[in-house]
């Protein structure tokens, strides 16, 4: 009867609507995950390279006479016999106190970053992003085809395919990165920055393609 027909029609409409909403909601979440994963990546890179900054600063310090820090060297010099203390060296040590503070700040920053487990978090989120993102990049066209009976080739579809390729490229660099390849790291970062930019544009292009947010 008419009531049952309306119920069936309503169920079909809601099913299609939910299906059309699933893709944009998931991809929007994936974009936020992309930003979070990128932040973790840059923090992990900071943790790895901060040692170079510390080493460079230590090379600018005057001779500490075996002391671990400038403060220790100054204390040792001031507690020595007056005639054995070189005023010029003591002056250099005191002038180096700001450098020592910078070193201490960097050491504290590295300790704080190390306590967050950034490497594992970045790898886990990146793997999740590549898996779920790829699945829903495929789901989008399949959902469109199921509802419309055809695809609509255009910038949004091509950008989605390009984004998956960039994810694959970034992930493919991981083995070489683990062996210390700076070239692989550069490609990895470049692919992810390009991917995040393409992702942001794709959200807008998907909205414009349909006139709403359900793309």
Coordinates of N, CA, C and O in Angstrom, one line a residue, residues 10-127:
X10 N 11.5 6.2 2.1 CA 12.2 6.9 3.1 C 13.5 6.2 3.5 O 14.5 6.8 3.7
X11 N 13.3 4.9 3.7 CA 14.5 4.1 4.1 C 15.6 4.2 3.0 O 16.8 4.3 3.3
X12 N 15.2 4.1 1.8 CA 16.2 4.2 0.7 C 16.9 5.5 0.7 O 18.1 5.7 0.5
X13 N 16.1 6.6 0.9 CA 16.6 7.9 0.9 C 17.6 8.1 2.0 O 18.7 8.7 1.8
X14 N 17.2 7.6 3.2 CA 18.1 7.8 4.4 C 19.4 7.0 4.2 O 20.5 7.4 4.5
X15 N 19.2 5.8 3.6 CA 20.4 5.0 3.3 C 21.4 5.7 2.4 O 22.6 5.7 2.6
X16 N 20.9 6.2 1.3 CA 21.7 6.9 0.4 C 22.3 8.2 1.0 O 23.5 8.5 0.7
X17 N 21.5 8.9 1.8 CA 22.0 10.1 2.4 C 23.1 9.8 3.4 O 24.1 10.5 3.4
X18 N 22.9 8.8 4.2 CA 24.0 8.4 5.1 C 25.2 8.0 4.4 O 26.4 8.3 4.7
X19 N 25.1 7.2 3.3 CA 26.2 6.8 2.5 C 26.9 8.0 1.9 O 28.2 8.1 1.8
X20 N 26.2 9.0 1.4 CA 26.8 10.2 0.9 C 27.5 11.1 1.9 O 28.4 11.8 1.6
X21 N 27.0 11.0 3.2 CA 27.6 11.8 4.3 C 28.9 11.1 4.8 O 29.7 11.8 5.3
X22 N 28.9 9.8 4.7 CA 30.0 9.0 5.2 C 31.4 9.5 4.7 O 32.4 9.6 5.4
X23 N 31.4 9.7 3.4 CA 32.7 10.0 2.7 C 33.2 11.4 3.2 O 34.3 11.5 3.6
X24 N 32.4 12.5 3.1 CA 32.9 13.8 3.5 C 33.3 13.9 5.0 O 34.2 14.5 5.4
X25 N 32.4 13.2 5.9 CA 32.7 13.3 7.3 C 34.0 12.6 7.6 O 34.9 13.1 8.4
X26 N 34.2 11.4 7.0 CA 35.5 10.6 7.2 C 36.7 11.4 6.7 O 37.7 11.5 7.3
X27 N 36.5 11.9 5.5 CA 37.7 12.6 4.9 C 38.0 13.9 5.6 O 39.2 14.3 5.7
X28 N 37.0 14.6 6.2 CA 37.2 15.7 7.0 C 38.0 15.3 8.3 O 38.9 16.0 8.7
X29 N 37.6 14.2 8.9 CA 38.4 13.7 10.0 C 39.8 13.3 9.6 O 40.7 13.6 10.4
X30 N 39.9 12.8 8.4 CA 41.3 12.4 8.0 C 42.2 13.6 7.8 O 43.4 13.6 8.0
X31 N 41.5 14.7 7.4 CA 42.3 16.0 7.2 C 42.9 16.4 8.5 O 44.0 16.9 8.6
X32 N 42.0 16.4 9.6 CA 42.5 16.8 10.9 C 43.6 15.8 11.4 O 44.6 16.2 12.0
X33 N 43.4 14.5 11.1 CA 44.4 13.5 11.4 C 45.7 13.8 10.6 O 46.8 13.6 11.2
X34 N 45.6 14.3 9.4 CA 46.8 14.7 8.6 C 47.6 15.8 9.3 O 48.8 15.7 9.4
X35 N 46.9 16.8 9.8 CA 47.5 17.9 10.5 C 48.2 17.5 11.8 O 49.3 17.8 12.1
X36 N 47.5 16.6 12.5 CA 48.1 16.1 13.8 C 49.3 15.2 13.5 O 50.3 15.4 14.2
X37 N 49.2 14.4 12.5 CA 50.4 13.5 12.1 C 51.6 14.4 11.7 O 52.7 14.1 12.0
X38 N 51.3 15.4 10.9 CA 52.4 16.3 10.4 C 53.0 17.0 11.6 O 54.3 17.1 11.6
X39 N 52.2 17.5 12.6 CA 52.8 18.1 13.8 C 53.7 17.1 14.5 O 54.8 17.5 14.9
X40 N 53.3 15.9 14.7 CA 54.1 14.9 15.4 C 55.4 14.6 14.6 O 56.4 14.5 15.2
X41 N 55.3 14.6 13.3 CA 56.5 14.4 12.5 C 57.5 15.5 12.6 O 58.7 15.3 12.8
X42 N 57.0 16.8 12.6 CA 58.0 17.9 12.8 C 58.5 17.9 14.2 O 59.7 18.3 14.4
X43 N 57.8 17.5 15.2 CA 58.3 17.4 16.6 C 59.3 16.3 16.7 O 60.3 16.5 17.4
X44 N 59.1 15.2 16.0 CA 60.0 14.1 16.0 C 61.3 14.5 15.3 O 62.4 14.2 15.8
X45 N 61.2 15.2 14.2 CA 62.4 15.8 13.5 C 63.1 16.7 14.4 O 64.4 16.7 14.5
X46 N 62.4 17.5 15.2 CA 63.1 18.5 16.1 C 63.8 17.7 17.2 O 64.9 18.1 17.5
X47 N 63.2 16.6 17.7 CA 63.9 15.8 18.7 C 65.2 15.2 18.2 O 66.2 15.2 18.9
X48 N 65.2 14.8 16.9 CA 66.3 14.2 16.3 C 67.4 15.2 16.0 O 68.6 14.8 16.2
X49 N 67.1 16.4 15.6 CA 68.1 17.3 15.2 C 68.5 18.3 16.3 O 69.5 19.1 16.1
X50 N 67.8 18.3 17.4 CA 68.2 19.3 18.4 C 69.6 19.0 19.0 O 70.2 20.0 19.5
X51 N 70.0 17.8 18.9 CA 71.4 17.5 19.4 C 72.4 18.2 18.6 O 73.5 18.6 19.1
X52 N 72.2 18.5 17.3 CA 73.1 19.2 16.5 C 73.2 20.7 16.9 O 74.3 21.3 16.9
X53 N 72.1 21.2 17.3 CA 72.1 22.6 17.9 C 72.9 22.7 19.2 O 73.6 23.6 19.4
X54 N 72.7 21.7 20.0 CA 73.4 21.7 21.3 C 74.9 21.5 21.1 O 75.7 22.3 21.7
X55 N 75.3 20.7 20.1 CA 76.7 20.5 19.8 C 77.3 21.8 19.3 O 78.5 22.1 19.7
X56 N 76.6 22.4 18.4 CA 77.1 23.7 17.8 C 77.3 24.8 18.9 O 78.3 25.5 18.9
X57 N 76.4 24.8 19.8 CA 76.5 25.8 20.9 C 77.7 25.5 21.8 O 78.4 26.4 22.3
X58 N 77.9 24.2 22.1 CA 79.0 23.8 23.0 C 80.3 24.2 22.4 O 81.3 24.5 23.2
X59 N 80.4 24.2 21.1 CA 81.7 24.5 20.4 C 82.0 26.0 20.6 O 83.2 26.4 20.4
X60 N 81.0 26.8 20.9 CA 81.3 28.3 21.1 C 81.7 28.6 22.5 O 82.0 29.8 22.8
X61 N 81.6 27.6 23.4 CA 81.9 27.9 24.8 C 83.5 28.0 25.0 O 84.2 27.3 24.3
X62 N 83.9 28.8 26.0 CA 85.4 28.8 26.3 C 85.8 27.5 27.0 O 84.9 26.7 27.3
X63 N 87.0 27.4 27.2 CA 87.6 26.2 27.9 C 87.0 26.1 29.3 O 87.2 27.1 30.1
X64 N 86.3 25.0 29.6 CA 85.7 24.9 31.0 C 86.6 24.2 32.0 O 86.2 24.0 33.1
X65 N 87.8 23.8 31.6 CA 88.7 23.2 32.5 C 88.2 21.9 33.1 O 88.5 21.6 34.3
X66 N 87.5 21.2 32.3 CA 87.0 19.9 32.8 C 85.6 19.9 33.4 O 85.1 18.9 33.8
X67 N 85.1 21.1 33.7 CA 83.8 21.2 34.3 C 82.7 20.9 33.3 O 82.9 21.0 32.1
X68 N 81.5 20.5 33.8 CA 80.4 20.1 32.9 C 79.7 21.3 32.3 O 79.2 21.2 31.2
X69 N 79.6 22.3 33.1 CA 78.8 23.5 32.7 C 79.6 24.7 33.0 O 80.6 24.7 33.7
X70 N 79.2 25.8 32.4 CA 79.8 27.1 32.6 C 79.7 27.5 34.1 O 80.7 28.0 34.7
X71 N 78.6 27.3 34.7 CA 78.4 27.6 36.1 C 79.4 26.9 37.0 O 80.0 27.5 37.9
X72 N 79.6 25.6 36.7 CA 80.6 24.8 37.5 C 82.0 25.3 37.3 O 82.8 25.4 38.2
X73 N 82.3 25.7 36.0 CA 83.6 26.3 35.7 C 83.9 27.6 36.5 O 85.0 27.8 37.0
X74 N 82.8 28.4 36.5 CA 83.0 29.7 37.2 C 83.1 29.5 38.7 O 84.0 30.1 39.4
X75 N 82.4 28.5 39.3 CA 82.5 28.2 40.7 C 83.9 27.7 41.1 O 84.5 28.1 42.1
X76 N 84.4 26.9 40.2 CA 85.7 26.3 40.4 C 86.8 27.4 40.3 O 87.8 27.4 41.1
X77 N 86.6 28.3 39.4 CA 87.6 29.4 39.2 C 87.6 30.4 40.4 O 88.6 30.8 40.9
X78 N 86.4 30.7 40.9 CA 86.2 31.7 41.9 C 86.7 31.1 43.3 O 87.1 31.8 44.2
X79 N 86.6 29.8 43.4 CA 87.1 29.1 44.7 C 88.5 28.9 44.7 O 89.1 28.5 45.8
X80 N 89.2 29.1 43.6 CA 90.7 28.8 43.5 C 91.4 30.0 44.2 O 90.8 31.0 44.6
X81 N 92.7 29.8 44.4 CA 93.5 30.9 45.0 C 93.5 32.1 44.1 O 93.5 32.0 42.8
X82 N 93.4 33.3 44.7 CA 93.3 34.5 44.0 C 94.3 34.7 42.9 O 94.1 35.2 41.8
X83 N 95.6 34.3 43.2 CA 96.6 34.6 42.3 C 96.6 33.6 41.1 O 97.4 33.7 40.2
X84 N 95.8 32.5 41.3 CA 95.8 31.6 40.2 C 94.6 31.7 39.3 O 94.5 31.0 38.3
X85 N 93.8 32.6 39.6 CA 92.6 32.8 38.8 C 92.9 33.8 37.7 O 93.3 35.0 38.0
X86 N 92.7 33.5 36.5 CA 92.9 34.4 35.4 C 91.6 35.2 35.2 O 90.6 34.7 34.8
X87 N 91.8 36.5 35.4 CA 90.6 37.4 35.3 C 90.0 37.3 33.9 O 88.8 37.3 33.7
X88 N 90.8 37.2 32.9 CA 90.4 37.2 31.5 C 89.5 36.0 31.2 O 88.4 36.0 30.6
X89 N 90.0 34.8 31.7 CA 89.3 33.6 31.5 C 87.9 33.6 32.3 O 86.9 33.1 31.8
X90 N 88.0 34.1 33.5 CA 86.7 34.2 34.3 C 85.7 35.1 33.6 O 84.5 34.8 33.6
X91 N 86.2 36.2 33.0 CA 85.3 37.1 32.3 C 84.7 36.4 31.1 O 83.5 36.5 30.8
X92 N 85.5 35.6 30.4 CA 84.9 34.8 29.3 C 83.9 33.8 29.7 O 82.9 33.6 29.0
X93 N 84.1 33.2 30.9 CA 83.2 32.2 31.4 C 81.8 32.9 31.7 O 80.8 32.4 31.4
X94 N 81.9 34.1 32.4 CA 80.7 34.8 32.7 C 80.0 35.2 31.5 O 78.7 35.3 31.4
X95 N 80.7 35.6 30.4 CA 80.1 36.1 29.2 C 79.4 34.9 28.5 O 78.5 35.1 27.7
X96 N 79.8 33.7 28.8 CA 79.2 32.5 28.2 C 78.0 32.0 28.9 O 77.4 31.0 28.4
X97 N 77.6 32.6 30.0 CA 76.4 32.1 30.7 C 75.1 32.1 29.9 O 74.4 31.2 30.0
X98 N 74.9 33.1 29.0 CA 73.7 33.1 28.2 C 73.7 31.9 27.2 O 72.7 31.3 26.9
X99 N 74.9 31.5 26.7 CA 75.0 30.3 25.8 C 74.7 29.1 26.6 O 74.0 28.2 26.1
X100 N 75.2 29.0 27.9 CA 74.9 27.8 28.7 C 73.4 27.7 29.0 O 72.9 26.6 29.0
X101 N 72.8 28.9 29.1 CA 71.3 28.9 29.4 C 70.6 28.3 28.1 O 69.6 27.5 28.2
X102 N 71.0 28.7 26.9 CA 70.4 28.2 25.7 C 70.6 26.7 25.6 O 69.7 26.0 25.2
X103 N 71.8 26.2 26.0 CA 72.1 24.8 26.0 C 71.2 24.1 26.9 O 70.6 23.0 26.6
X104 N 71.0 24.6 28.1 CA 70.2 24.0 29.1 C 68.7 23.9 28.7 O 68.0 22.9 28.9
X105 N 68.3 25.0 28.0 CA 66.9 25.0 27.5 C 66.7 24.0 26.4 O 65.7 23.3 26.4
X106 N 67.7 23.8 25.6 CA 67.6 22.8 24.5 C 67.6 21.4 25.1 O 66.9 20.5 24.6
X107 N 68.4 21.2 26.1 CA 68.5 19.8 26.7 C 67.1 19.5 27.4 O 66.6 18.4 27.2
X108 N 66.6 20.5 28.0 CA 65.2 20.3 28.7 C 64.2 20.1 27.6 O 63.3 19.2 27.8
X109 N 64.3 20.8 26.5 CA 63.3 20.6 25.4 C 63.4 19.2 24.8 O 62.4 18.5 24.6
X110 N 64.6 18.7 24.6 CA 64.8 17.4 24.1 C 64.3 16.3 25.0 O 63.7 15.3 24.6
X111 N 64.5 16.5 26.3 CA 64.0 15.6 27.3 C 62.5 15.5 27.3 O 61.9 14.4 27.4
X112 N 61.9 16.7 27.2 CA 60.4 16.8 27.1 C 59.9 16.1 25.9 O 58.9 15.3 26.0
X113 N 60.5 16.3 24.7 CA 60.1 15.7 23.5 C 60.3 14.2 23.6 O 59.4 13.4 23.1
X114 N 61.4 13.7 24.2 CA 61.7 12.3 24.2 C 60.6 11.6 25.1 O 60.4 10.4 24.8
X115 N 60.1 12.2 26.1 CA 59.1 11.6 26.9 C 57.7 11.4 26.3 O 56.9 10.7 26.8
X116 N 57.5 11.9 25.1 CA 56.2 11.9 24.4 C 56.1 10.7 23.5 O 55.0 10.5 23.0
X117 N 57.1 10.0 23.2 CA 57.1 8.9 22.3 C 56.6 9.3 20.9 O 55.8 8.7 20.2
X118 N 57.2 10.4 20.4 CA 56.8 11.0 19.1 C 57.0 10.1 17.9 O 56.1 10.0 17.0
X119 N 58.1 9.3 17.9 CA 58.4 8.5 16.7 C 57.3 7.4 16.6 O 56.7 7.3 15.5
X120 N 56.9 6.8 17.6 CA 55.9 5.7 17.5 C 54.5 6.3 17.2 O 53.7 5.7 16.4
X121 N 54.2 7.5 17.8 CA 52.9 8.1 17.6 C 52.8 8.5 16.1 O 51.8 8.3 15.5
X122 N 53.9 9.1 15.6 CA 53.9 9.6 14.2 C 53.7 8.4 13.2 O 52.9 8.5 12.3
X123 N 54.4 7.3 13.5 CA 54.4 6.1 12.6 C 53.0 5.5 12.7 O 52.4 5.2 11.7
X124 N 52.4 5.4 13.9 CA 51.1 4.8 14.1 C 50.0 5.6 13.4 O 49.1 5.1 12.6
X125 N 50.0 6.9 13.6 CA 49.0 7.8 13.0 C 49.2 7.8 11.4 O 48.2 7.9 10.7
X126 N 50.4 7.9 11.0 CA 50.7 7.9 9.6 C 50.2 6.6 8.9 O 49.6 6.7 7.8
X127 N 50.4 5.5 9.5 CA 49.9 4.2 9.0 C 48.4 4.2 8.9 O 47.8 3.7 7.9

